[in-house]
Amino acid sequence: MQLKIYKTHHDLSDAAANEIVELVNCKSNPVLCLASGDTPKLTCRLFVEKAKSQQLDLSNLTFIGLDEWVGVPPENNGSCHYFFRHELLDPLDFPVKNVYLFDAMSGDLQDECRKMDNAILEKGGIDLMIVGIGMNGHVGFNEPGVLFGNYSHVIDLDETTISVGQKYFKTPVNLQKGITLGLNHLQHSKKVLMLANGEKKSGVIKKTIEDEVSPAFPASIMQTHANGLVMVDEAAAGLLKH
Ligand code: GLP
């Protein structure tokens, strides 16, 4: 794992967007997996700008959504689905056939997990995974205590996730469960970027990098990834020893 500190959120978002550009330019059938949330929003916007100005050919790019709130419909503007559509896929006229998002309204969520795992396998694995970090150290919806060996699964959300998650919704929502790729997918992604910005993330970034690797703090798994890069702005790096 490597750590890179950028002056601002914009600088780190620009660097992350460039990583996606490089992926598209260098690989014939690239597979990108992205988190939703406040952190990667600017990365998405900058990538959309770059893709348009550089006229990138995205026809062979596969897009995988990292996670979703169970029971929240795609048209709800707090859903991950809505985020991916509005921040990335629609502005790029992204081919629908290359998009894999969990249907968190499905009556058979186990089947959703199976379909996602099979799709990732068939596509030859994830080339670039870009994740954020929750205020309890979660990655996607891999909450504290999760097994590192998990593939896609449905999980009870942690209290912190339920309360912090309200920020995405216009009116309070009953959040109980999430559906998410597992940390096994992260471990087997060819490259992983973890993004964090702002002082509020400084505590969790310190734990991610300086504490021992443990399922009690899922983001610490980044320490074990040979091609993992933690990208933070100066505010999020504020509590690091070095
Ligand atoms: C959310 C999502 C994660 C996201 C994280 C941080 O609950 N499940 O995929 O990375 O929490 O979100 P934010 O970037 O808004 O701080």
XYZ file of C-alpha atoms and ligand atoms in Angstrom:
258
model
C 0.000 0.000 0.000
C 1.094 3.525 -0.709
C -0.119 6.819 0.689
C -0.288 10.052 -1.293
C -1.165 13.378 0.268
C -2.613 16.096 -1.961
C -3.063 19.716 -1.064
C -6.801 19.820 -1.741
C -9.791 17.592 -2.431
C -9.734 18.914 -5.986
C -6.112 17.824 -6.478
C -6.782 14.290 -5.256
C -9.992 14.049 -7.284
C -8.110 15.160 -10.398
C -5.465 12.487 -9.793
C -8.142 9.819 -9.265
C -9.961 10.900 -12.450
C -6.652 10.597 -14.324
C -6.327 7.019 -13.048
C -9.659 6.185 -14.723
C -8.527 7.882 -17.947
C -5.321 5.823 -17.878
C -7.309 2.625 -17.275
C -9.514 3.319 -20.297
C -6.532 4.194 -22.472
C -4.355 1.252 -21.465
C -6.716 -1.700 -21.222
C -8.869 -3.160 -23.983
C -11.774 -4.310 -21.760
C -11.377 -2.413 -18.511
C -13.537 -3.046 -15.452
C -14.094 -0.131 -13.087
C -15.783 -0.349 -9.696
C -16.728 2.835 -7.908
C -18.206 3.878 -4.580
C -20.845 6.561 -4.341
C -20.838 9.261 -1.657
C -19.565 12.789 -1.162
C -15.896 11.867 -1.516
C -15.835 10.552 -5.141
C -18.363 13.067 -6.491
C -15.699 15.460 -7.738
C -13.689 12.579 -9.206
C -16.773 11.626 -11.240
C -17.327 15.176 -12.439
C -13.678 15.618 -13.439
C -13.663 12.249 -15.201
C -16.783 13.204 -17.165
C -15.052 16.424 -18.271
C -11.880 14.597 -19.268
C -13.760 11.815 -21.079
C -15.636 14.405 -23.127
C -12.713 16.706 -23.898
C -10.430 13.768 -24.783
C -13.252 11.961 -26.633
C -12.485 8.757 -24.760
C -13.960 5.585 -26.178
C -15.879 4.060 -23.269
C -17.655 1.385 -25.302
C -15.564 -1.431 -23.799
C -15.563 -0.133 -20.233
C -17.562 -2.135 -17.692
C -18.937 -0.224 -14.719
C -19.703 -1.849 -11.374
C -21.441 -0.067 -8.501
C -19.898 -0.928 -5.140
C -22.979 -1.006 -2.951
C -26.594 0.013 -2.336
C -29.024 0.706 0.508
C -31.489 -2.214 0.721
C -35.088 -1.096 0.141
C -34.194 2.317 -1.304
C -35.487 2.619 -4.882
C -33.166 3.814 -7.665
C -35.190 6.995 -8.240
C -34.588 8.147 -4.653
C -31.860 10.768 -4.934
C -30.087 9.356 -1.869
C -29.603 5.939 -3.481
C -26.235 4.882 -4.813
C -27.997 4.064 -8.084
C -29.121 7.689 -8.435
C -25.597 8.898 -7.706
C -24.025 6.677 -10.376
C -26.660 7.627 -12.957
C -26.487 11.368 -12.338
C -22.805 11.890 -11.602
C -21.316 9.507 -14.143
C -23.376 7.226 -16.356
C -25.978 9.596 -17.804
C -23.551 12.476 -18.499
C -21.393 9.983 -20.399
C -24.271 8.250 -22.244
C -22.761 5.114 -20.843
C -23.896 1.894 -22.589
C -26.467 0.241 -20.308
C -25.284 -3.271 -21.208
C -21.948 -2.557 -19.527
C -23.416 -1.396 -16.206
C -23.796 -3.658 -13.167
C -25.652 -2.185 -10.189
C -27.283 -4.074 -7.320
C -31.078 -4.072 -7.466
C -31.695 -3.425 -3.785
C -35.485 -3.648 -4.329
C -35.225 -7.247 -5.506
C -37.166 -9.909 -3.596
C -34.133 -12.169 -3.959
C -31.075 -10.297 -2.752
C -28.979 -13.474 -2.623
C -29.561 -13.802 -6.348
C -28.436 -10.184 -6.795
C -25.198 -11.100 -4.999
C -24.717 -14.190 -7.170
C -25.348 -12.207 -10.361
C -22.825 -9.556 -9.343
C -20.139 -12.091 -8.391
C -20.660 -13.975 -11.661
C -20.495 -10.780 -13.712
C -17.188 -9.813 -12.083
C -15.813 -13.295 -12.727
C -16.949 -13.307 -16.355
C -15.392 -9.900 -16.970
C -12.045 -11.172 -15.692
C -12.075 -9.320 -12.365
C -11.963 -5.681 -11.381
C -9.095 -3.623 -12.781
C -9.624 -0.478 -10.775
C -11.682 -0.132 -7.615
C -12.199 3.332 -6.143
C -13.604 3.396 -2.624
C -14.273 5.869 0.143
C -14.220 5.250 3.873
C -17.059 5.448 6.357
C -16.836 7.141 9.754
C -16.600 3.673 11.364
C -13.949 2.422 8.923
C -16.372 0.664 6.595
C -15.622 0.162 2.925
C -18.710 -0.088 0.747
C -21.031 -1.645 3.299
C -18.358 -3.892 4.730
C -19.043 -2.965 8.321
C -16.783 -3.563 11.344
C -16.483 -7.292 12.052
C -17.029 -8.351 8.421
C -15.070 -11.302 7.051
C -12.229 -10.272 4.753
C -13.014 -13.324 2.592
C -16.561 -12.229 1.721
C -17.846 -11.840 -1.816
C -21.074 -9.876 -2.433
C -23.404 -10.043 0.537
C -26.266 -8.417 2.414
C -25.363 -6.974 5.788
C -27.006 -5.309 8.788
C -25.878 -1.703 8.861
C -23.934 -0.351 11.798
C -25.510 2.403 13.944
C -22.928 4.920 12.670
C -23.729 4.100 9.047
C -27.463 4.448 9.669
C -27.110 7.888 11.232
C -24.358 9.262 8.936
C -26.197 7.848 5.894
C -29.145 10.190 6.464
C -27.017 12.978 4.922
C -27.723 11.604 1.433
C -31.513 11.832 1.790
C -33.892 14.806 1.685
C -36.189 13.232 4.302
C -35.317 10.663 7.014
C -35.146 7.106 5.678
C -35.364 3.786 7.483
C -31.943 2.314 6.681
C -31.358 -1.187 8.034
C -29.400 -3.256 5.549
C -26.923 -2.794 2.752
C -25.921 -4.917 -0.236
C -22.269 -4.678 -1.121
C -19.289 -6.158 -2.877
C -17.094 -7.960 -0.358
C -13.556 -7.307 0.743
C -12.518 -10.361 -1.253
C -13.325 -8.281 -4.335
C -11.163 -5.479 -3.000
C -8.277 -7.832 -2.282
C -8.456 -9.240 -5.824
C -8.890 -5.925 -7.633
C -5.772 -5.202 -9.648
C -5.573 -1.684 -8.275
C -7.466 -0.014 -5.418
C -7.695 3.688 -4.651
C -9.104 4.737 -1.297
C -10.071 8.427 -1.269
C -10.635 10.596 1.787
C -10.854 14.321 2.290
C -11.536 16.757 5.081
C -10.619 16.925 8.745
C -13.565 14.711 9.703
C -11.846 11.775 7.997
C -8.454 12.344 9.696
C -9.215 9.926 12.562
C -10.318 7.066 10.317
C -7.387 7.606 7.958
C -4.980 7.401 10.882
C -6.534 4.065 11.940
C -6.521 2.767 8.353
C -2.815 3.364 7.989
C -1.337 3.114 11.470
C -3.454 0.544 13.349
C -3.097 -3.208 12.956
C -4.969 -4.878 10.115
C -8.244 -6.161 11.533
C -11.852 -6.891 10.471
C -12.795 -4.636 13.405
C -11.679 -1.770 11.154
C -12.347 -2.943 7.578
C -10.445 -0.109 5.839
C -7.223 -1.424 7.391
C -7.325 -4.126 4.699
C -5.729 -1.508 2.433
C -2.409 -2.154 4.203
C -2.372 -5.664 2.725
C -2.992 -4.648 -0.908
C 0.205 -4.626 -2.985
C -1.311 -2.167 -5.451
C -3.409 -0.143 -3.033
C -3.142 3.621 -2.890
C -4.674 5.764 -0.158
C -5.211 9.263 -1.554
C -5.960 11.974 0.982
C -5.963 15.730 1.153
C -3.919 17.575 3.769
C -6.891 17.893 6.128
C -7.545 14.126 6.139
C -3.809 13.510 6.668
C -3.770 15.837 9.650
C -3.406 13.175 12.368
C -0.830 10.942 10.662
C 2.468 10.489 12.487
C 4.722 11.112 9.491
C -21.230 5.258 2.523
C -21.025 4.200 1.418
C -19.582 4.019 1.072
C -18.910 5.374 1.084
C -18.815 5.823 2.526
C -18.250 7.219 2.696
O -22.134 4.818 3.487
N -21.590 2.922 1.705
O -19.457 3.372 -0.185
O -17.619 5.276 0.536
O -20.053 5.683 3.202
O -19.114 8.181 2.178
P -18.731 9.705 1.974
O -17.804 9.753 0.789
O -20.041 10.401 1.686
O -18.076 10.176 3.214
